[in-house]
PDB file of C-alpha atoms in Angstrom:
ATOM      1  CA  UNK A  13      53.824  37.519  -9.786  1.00  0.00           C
ATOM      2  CA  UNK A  14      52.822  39.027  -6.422  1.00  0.00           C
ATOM      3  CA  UNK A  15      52.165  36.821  -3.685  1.00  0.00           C
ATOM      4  CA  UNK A  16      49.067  38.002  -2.201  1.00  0.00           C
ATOM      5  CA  UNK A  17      46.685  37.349   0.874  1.00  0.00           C
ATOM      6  CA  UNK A  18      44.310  34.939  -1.164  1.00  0.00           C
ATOM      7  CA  UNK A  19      47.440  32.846  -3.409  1.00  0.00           C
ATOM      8  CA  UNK A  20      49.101  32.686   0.264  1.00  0.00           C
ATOM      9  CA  UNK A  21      45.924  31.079   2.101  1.00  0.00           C
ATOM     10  CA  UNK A  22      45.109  28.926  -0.989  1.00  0.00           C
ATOM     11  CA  UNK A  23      48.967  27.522  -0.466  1.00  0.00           C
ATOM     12  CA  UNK A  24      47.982  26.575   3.056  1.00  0.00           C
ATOM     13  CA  UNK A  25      44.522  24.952   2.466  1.00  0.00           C
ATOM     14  CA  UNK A  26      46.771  22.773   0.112  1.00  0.00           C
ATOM     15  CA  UNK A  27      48.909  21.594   2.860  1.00  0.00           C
ATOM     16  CA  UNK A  28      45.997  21.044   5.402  1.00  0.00           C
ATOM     17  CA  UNK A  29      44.000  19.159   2.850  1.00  0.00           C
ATOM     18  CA  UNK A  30      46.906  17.194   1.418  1.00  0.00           C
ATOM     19  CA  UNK A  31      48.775  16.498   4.945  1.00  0.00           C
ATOM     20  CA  UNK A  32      52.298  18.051   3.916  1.00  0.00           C
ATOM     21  CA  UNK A  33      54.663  19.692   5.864  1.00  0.00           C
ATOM     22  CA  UNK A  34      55.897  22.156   3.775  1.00  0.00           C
ATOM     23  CA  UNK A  35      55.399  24.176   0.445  1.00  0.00           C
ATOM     24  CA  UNK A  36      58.060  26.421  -1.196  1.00  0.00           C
ATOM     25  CA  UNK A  37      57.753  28.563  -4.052  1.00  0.00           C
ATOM     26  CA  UNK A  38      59.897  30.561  -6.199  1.00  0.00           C
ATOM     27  CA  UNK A  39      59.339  33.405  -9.024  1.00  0.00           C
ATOM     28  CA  UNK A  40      62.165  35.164 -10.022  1.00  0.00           C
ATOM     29  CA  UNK A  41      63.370  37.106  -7.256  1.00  0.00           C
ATOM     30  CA  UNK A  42      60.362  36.050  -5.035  1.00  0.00           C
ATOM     31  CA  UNK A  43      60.007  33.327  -3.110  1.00  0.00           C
ATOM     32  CA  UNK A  44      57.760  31.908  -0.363  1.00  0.00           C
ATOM     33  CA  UNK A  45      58.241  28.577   1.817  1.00  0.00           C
ATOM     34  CA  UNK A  46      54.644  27.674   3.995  1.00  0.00           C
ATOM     35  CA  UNK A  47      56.038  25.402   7.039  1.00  0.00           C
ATOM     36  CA  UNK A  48      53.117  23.332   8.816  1.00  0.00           C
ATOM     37  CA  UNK A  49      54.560  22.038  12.892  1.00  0.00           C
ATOM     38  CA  UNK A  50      54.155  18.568  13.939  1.00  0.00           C
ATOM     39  CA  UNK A  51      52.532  17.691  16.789  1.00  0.00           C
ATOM     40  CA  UNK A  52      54.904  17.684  20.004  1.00  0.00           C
ATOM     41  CA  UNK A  53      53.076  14.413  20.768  1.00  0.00           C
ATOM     42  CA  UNK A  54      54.562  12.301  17.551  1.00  0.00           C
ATOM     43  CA  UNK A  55      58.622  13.566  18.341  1.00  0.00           C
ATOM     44  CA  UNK A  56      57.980  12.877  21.811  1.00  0.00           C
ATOM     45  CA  UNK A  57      56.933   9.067  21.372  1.00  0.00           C
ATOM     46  CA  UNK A  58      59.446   8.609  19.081  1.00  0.00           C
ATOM     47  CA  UNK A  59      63.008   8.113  20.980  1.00  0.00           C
ATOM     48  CA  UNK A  60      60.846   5.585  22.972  1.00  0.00           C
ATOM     49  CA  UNK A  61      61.077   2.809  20.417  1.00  0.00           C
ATOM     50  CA  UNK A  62      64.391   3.973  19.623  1.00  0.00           C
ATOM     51  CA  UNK A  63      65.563   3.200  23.306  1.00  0.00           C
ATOM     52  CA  UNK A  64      65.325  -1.059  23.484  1.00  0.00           C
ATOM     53  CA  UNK A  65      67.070  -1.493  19.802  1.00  0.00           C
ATOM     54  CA  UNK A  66      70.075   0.534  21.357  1.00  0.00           C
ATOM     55  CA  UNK A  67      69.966  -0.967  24.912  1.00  0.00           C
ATOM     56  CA  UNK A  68      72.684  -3.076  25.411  1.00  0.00           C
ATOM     57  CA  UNK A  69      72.214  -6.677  26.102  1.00  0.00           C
ATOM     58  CA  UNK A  70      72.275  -6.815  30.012  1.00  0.00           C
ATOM     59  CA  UNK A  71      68.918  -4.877  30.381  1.00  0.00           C
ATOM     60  CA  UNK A  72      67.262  -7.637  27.641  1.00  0.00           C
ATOM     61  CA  UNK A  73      68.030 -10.223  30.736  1.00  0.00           C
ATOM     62  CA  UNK A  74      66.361  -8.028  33.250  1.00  0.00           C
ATOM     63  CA  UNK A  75      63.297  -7.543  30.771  1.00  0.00           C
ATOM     64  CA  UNK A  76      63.271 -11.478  30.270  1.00  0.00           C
ATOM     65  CA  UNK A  77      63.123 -12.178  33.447  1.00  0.00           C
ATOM     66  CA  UNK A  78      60.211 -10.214  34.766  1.00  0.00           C
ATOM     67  CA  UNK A  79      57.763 -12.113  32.148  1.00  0.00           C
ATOM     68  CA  UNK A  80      59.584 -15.046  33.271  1.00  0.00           C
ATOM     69  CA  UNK A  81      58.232 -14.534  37.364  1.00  0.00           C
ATOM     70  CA  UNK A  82      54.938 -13.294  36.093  1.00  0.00           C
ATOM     71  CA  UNK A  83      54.014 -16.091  33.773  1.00  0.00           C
ATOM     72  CA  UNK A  84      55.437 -18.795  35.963  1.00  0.00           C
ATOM     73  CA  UNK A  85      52.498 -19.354  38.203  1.00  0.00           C
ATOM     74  CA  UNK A  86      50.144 -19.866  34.753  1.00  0.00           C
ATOM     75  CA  UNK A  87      52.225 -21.385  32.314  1.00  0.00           C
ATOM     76  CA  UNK A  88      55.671 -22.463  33.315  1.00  0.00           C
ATOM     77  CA  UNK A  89      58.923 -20.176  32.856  1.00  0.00           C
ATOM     78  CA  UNK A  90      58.619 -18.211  29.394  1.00  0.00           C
ATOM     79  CA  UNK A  91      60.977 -17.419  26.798  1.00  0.00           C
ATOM     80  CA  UNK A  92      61.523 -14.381  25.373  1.00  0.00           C
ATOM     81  CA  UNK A  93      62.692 -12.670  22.602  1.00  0.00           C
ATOM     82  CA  UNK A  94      65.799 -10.537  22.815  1.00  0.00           C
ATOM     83  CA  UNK A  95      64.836  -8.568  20.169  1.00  0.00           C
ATOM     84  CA  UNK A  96      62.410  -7.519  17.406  1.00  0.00           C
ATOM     85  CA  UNK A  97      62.663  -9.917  14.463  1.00  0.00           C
ATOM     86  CA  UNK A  98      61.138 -12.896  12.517  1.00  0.00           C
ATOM     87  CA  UNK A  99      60.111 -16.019  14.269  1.00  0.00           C
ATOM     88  CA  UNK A 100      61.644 -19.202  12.798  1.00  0.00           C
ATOM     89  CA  UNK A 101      60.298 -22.561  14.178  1.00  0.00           C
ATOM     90  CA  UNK A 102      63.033 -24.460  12.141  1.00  0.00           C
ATOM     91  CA  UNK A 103      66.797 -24.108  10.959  1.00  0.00           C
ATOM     92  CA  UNK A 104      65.390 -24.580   7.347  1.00  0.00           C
ATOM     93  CA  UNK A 105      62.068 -24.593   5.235  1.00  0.00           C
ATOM     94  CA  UNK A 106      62.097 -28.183   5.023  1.00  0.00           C
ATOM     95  CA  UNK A 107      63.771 -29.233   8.222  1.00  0.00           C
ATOM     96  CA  UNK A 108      61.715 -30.457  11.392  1.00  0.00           C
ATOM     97  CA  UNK A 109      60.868 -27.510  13.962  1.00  0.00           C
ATOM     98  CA  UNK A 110      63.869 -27.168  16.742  1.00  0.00           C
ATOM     99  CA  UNK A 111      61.117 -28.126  19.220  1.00  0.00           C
ATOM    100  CA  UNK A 112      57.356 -29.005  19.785  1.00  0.00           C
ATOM    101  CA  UNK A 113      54.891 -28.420  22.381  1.00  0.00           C
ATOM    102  CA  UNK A 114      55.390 -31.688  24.739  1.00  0.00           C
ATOM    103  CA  UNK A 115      59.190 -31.769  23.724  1.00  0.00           C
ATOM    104  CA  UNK A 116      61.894 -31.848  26.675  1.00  0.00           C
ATOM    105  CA  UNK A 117      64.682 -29.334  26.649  1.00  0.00           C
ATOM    106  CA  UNK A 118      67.884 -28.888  28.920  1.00  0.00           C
ATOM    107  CA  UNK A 119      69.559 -25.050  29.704  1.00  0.00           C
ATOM    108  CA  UNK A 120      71.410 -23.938  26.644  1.00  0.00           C
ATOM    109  CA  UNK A 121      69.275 -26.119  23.708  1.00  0.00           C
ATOM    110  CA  UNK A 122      68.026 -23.962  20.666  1.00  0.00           C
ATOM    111  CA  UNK A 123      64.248 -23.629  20.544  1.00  0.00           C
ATOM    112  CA  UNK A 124      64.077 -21.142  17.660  1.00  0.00           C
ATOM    113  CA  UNK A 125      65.757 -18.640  15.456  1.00  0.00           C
ATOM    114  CA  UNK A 126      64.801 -14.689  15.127  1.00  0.00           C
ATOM    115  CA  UNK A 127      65.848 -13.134  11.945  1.00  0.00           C
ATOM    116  CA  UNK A 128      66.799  -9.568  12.038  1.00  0.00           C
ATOM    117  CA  UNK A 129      68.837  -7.211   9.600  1.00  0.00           C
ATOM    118  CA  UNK A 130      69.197 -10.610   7.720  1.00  0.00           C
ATOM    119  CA  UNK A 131      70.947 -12.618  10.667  1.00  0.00           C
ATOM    120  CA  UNK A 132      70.124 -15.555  11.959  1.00  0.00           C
ATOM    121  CA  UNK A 133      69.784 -15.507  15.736  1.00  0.00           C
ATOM    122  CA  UNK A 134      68.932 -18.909  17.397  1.00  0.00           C
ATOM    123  CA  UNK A 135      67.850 -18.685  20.665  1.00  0.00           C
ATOM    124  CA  UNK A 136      68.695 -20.609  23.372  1.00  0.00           C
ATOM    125  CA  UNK A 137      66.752 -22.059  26.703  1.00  0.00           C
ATOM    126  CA  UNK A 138      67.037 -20.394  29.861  1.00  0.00           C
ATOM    127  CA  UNK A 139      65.133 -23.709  30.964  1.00  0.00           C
ATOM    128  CA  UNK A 140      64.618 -27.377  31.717  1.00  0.00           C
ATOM    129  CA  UNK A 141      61.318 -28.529  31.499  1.00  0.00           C
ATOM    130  CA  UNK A 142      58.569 -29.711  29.235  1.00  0.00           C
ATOM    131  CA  UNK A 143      57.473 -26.906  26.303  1.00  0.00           C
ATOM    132  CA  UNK A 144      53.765 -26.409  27.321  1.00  0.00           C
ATOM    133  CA  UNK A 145      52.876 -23.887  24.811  1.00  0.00           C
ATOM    134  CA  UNK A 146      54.375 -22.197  21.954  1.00  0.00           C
ATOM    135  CA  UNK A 147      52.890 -18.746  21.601  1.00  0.00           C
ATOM    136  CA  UNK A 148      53.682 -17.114  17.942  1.00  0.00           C
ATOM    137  CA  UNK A 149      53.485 -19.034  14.421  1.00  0.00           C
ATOM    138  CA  UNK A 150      56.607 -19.516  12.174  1.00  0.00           C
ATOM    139  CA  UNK A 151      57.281 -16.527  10.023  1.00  0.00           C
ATOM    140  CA  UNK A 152      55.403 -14.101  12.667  1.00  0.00           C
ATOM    141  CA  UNK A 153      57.353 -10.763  13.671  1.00  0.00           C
ATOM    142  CA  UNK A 154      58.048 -10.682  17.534  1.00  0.00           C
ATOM    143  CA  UNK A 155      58.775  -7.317  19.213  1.00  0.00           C
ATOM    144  CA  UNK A 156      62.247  -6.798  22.310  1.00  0.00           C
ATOM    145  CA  UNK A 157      60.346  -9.249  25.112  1.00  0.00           C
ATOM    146  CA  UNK A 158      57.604 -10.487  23.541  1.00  0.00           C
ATOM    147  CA  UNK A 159      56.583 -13.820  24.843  1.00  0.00           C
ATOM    148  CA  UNK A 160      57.980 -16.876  22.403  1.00  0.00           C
ATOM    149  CA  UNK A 161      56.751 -19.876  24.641  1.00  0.00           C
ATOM    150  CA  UNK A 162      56.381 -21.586  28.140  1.00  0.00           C
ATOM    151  CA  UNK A 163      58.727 -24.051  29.413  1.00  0.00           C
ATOM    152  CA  UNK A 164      57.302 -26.144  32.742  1.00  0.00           C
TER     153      UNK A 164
END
């Protein structure tokens, strides 16, 4: 088998049409691999993500804090997450949430847990005050500094 002009263009309509990346083909002692680039645009977003999951945990207090002064003058002082997980209102299914909107915390009390690689992470208040809102539902997936709630 001969790999000609037409087999050779065929091969790369294939790719196009079927979004691959790559074909390879052997006969005997033939062969023929058909490599389609990515887009610069899709590596270069990429380490971006990659950069908060591998930040240590002093910049996560520097990222808390600017929501914090930002949101204070609407809401109160707001908590954040630390990092991208699952939102738990409660230590267990059929346990009572850690806190409610109206509830009074102190500095230091657990407001909520956020599951991620299969740990349990409760989070602790930055805060006294009064919960005023309580911004994502149990079960939810919150990104690195997402807003969790407002404490007034």
């Amino acid at each position: 088998m001969e790999f000609e002009t037409d087999y050779i263009e065929k091969l790369a309509k294939i790719i196009a049409d079927n979004e691959l990346t790559e074909i390879s083909l052997e006969n005997g002692d033939q062969a023929i691999t058909i490599r389609k680039d990515l887009p610069e645009v899709i590596s270069a977003g990429m380490p971006a993500p990659a950069m908060p999951a591998a930040a240590p945990a002093q910049p996560a207090q520097s990222v808390a804090a600017e929501p914090a002064v930002e949101e204070k003058t609407n809401k109160g002082n707001a908590i954040v997450s630390p990092m991208v997980g699952t939102f738990y209102s409660k230590p267990s299914p059929d346990a009572e949430p850690f806190v409610k909107v109206g509830d009074s915390i102190s500095v230091g009390d657990v407001v909520c847990i956020v599951e991620a690689m299969k740990l349990m992470n409760q989070i602790e208040s930055d805060f006294s005050g009064k919960i005023t809102e309580i911004c994502v539902t149990d079960g939810q997936t919150v990104e690195y500094g997402q807003t969790i709630m407002y404490v007034e």
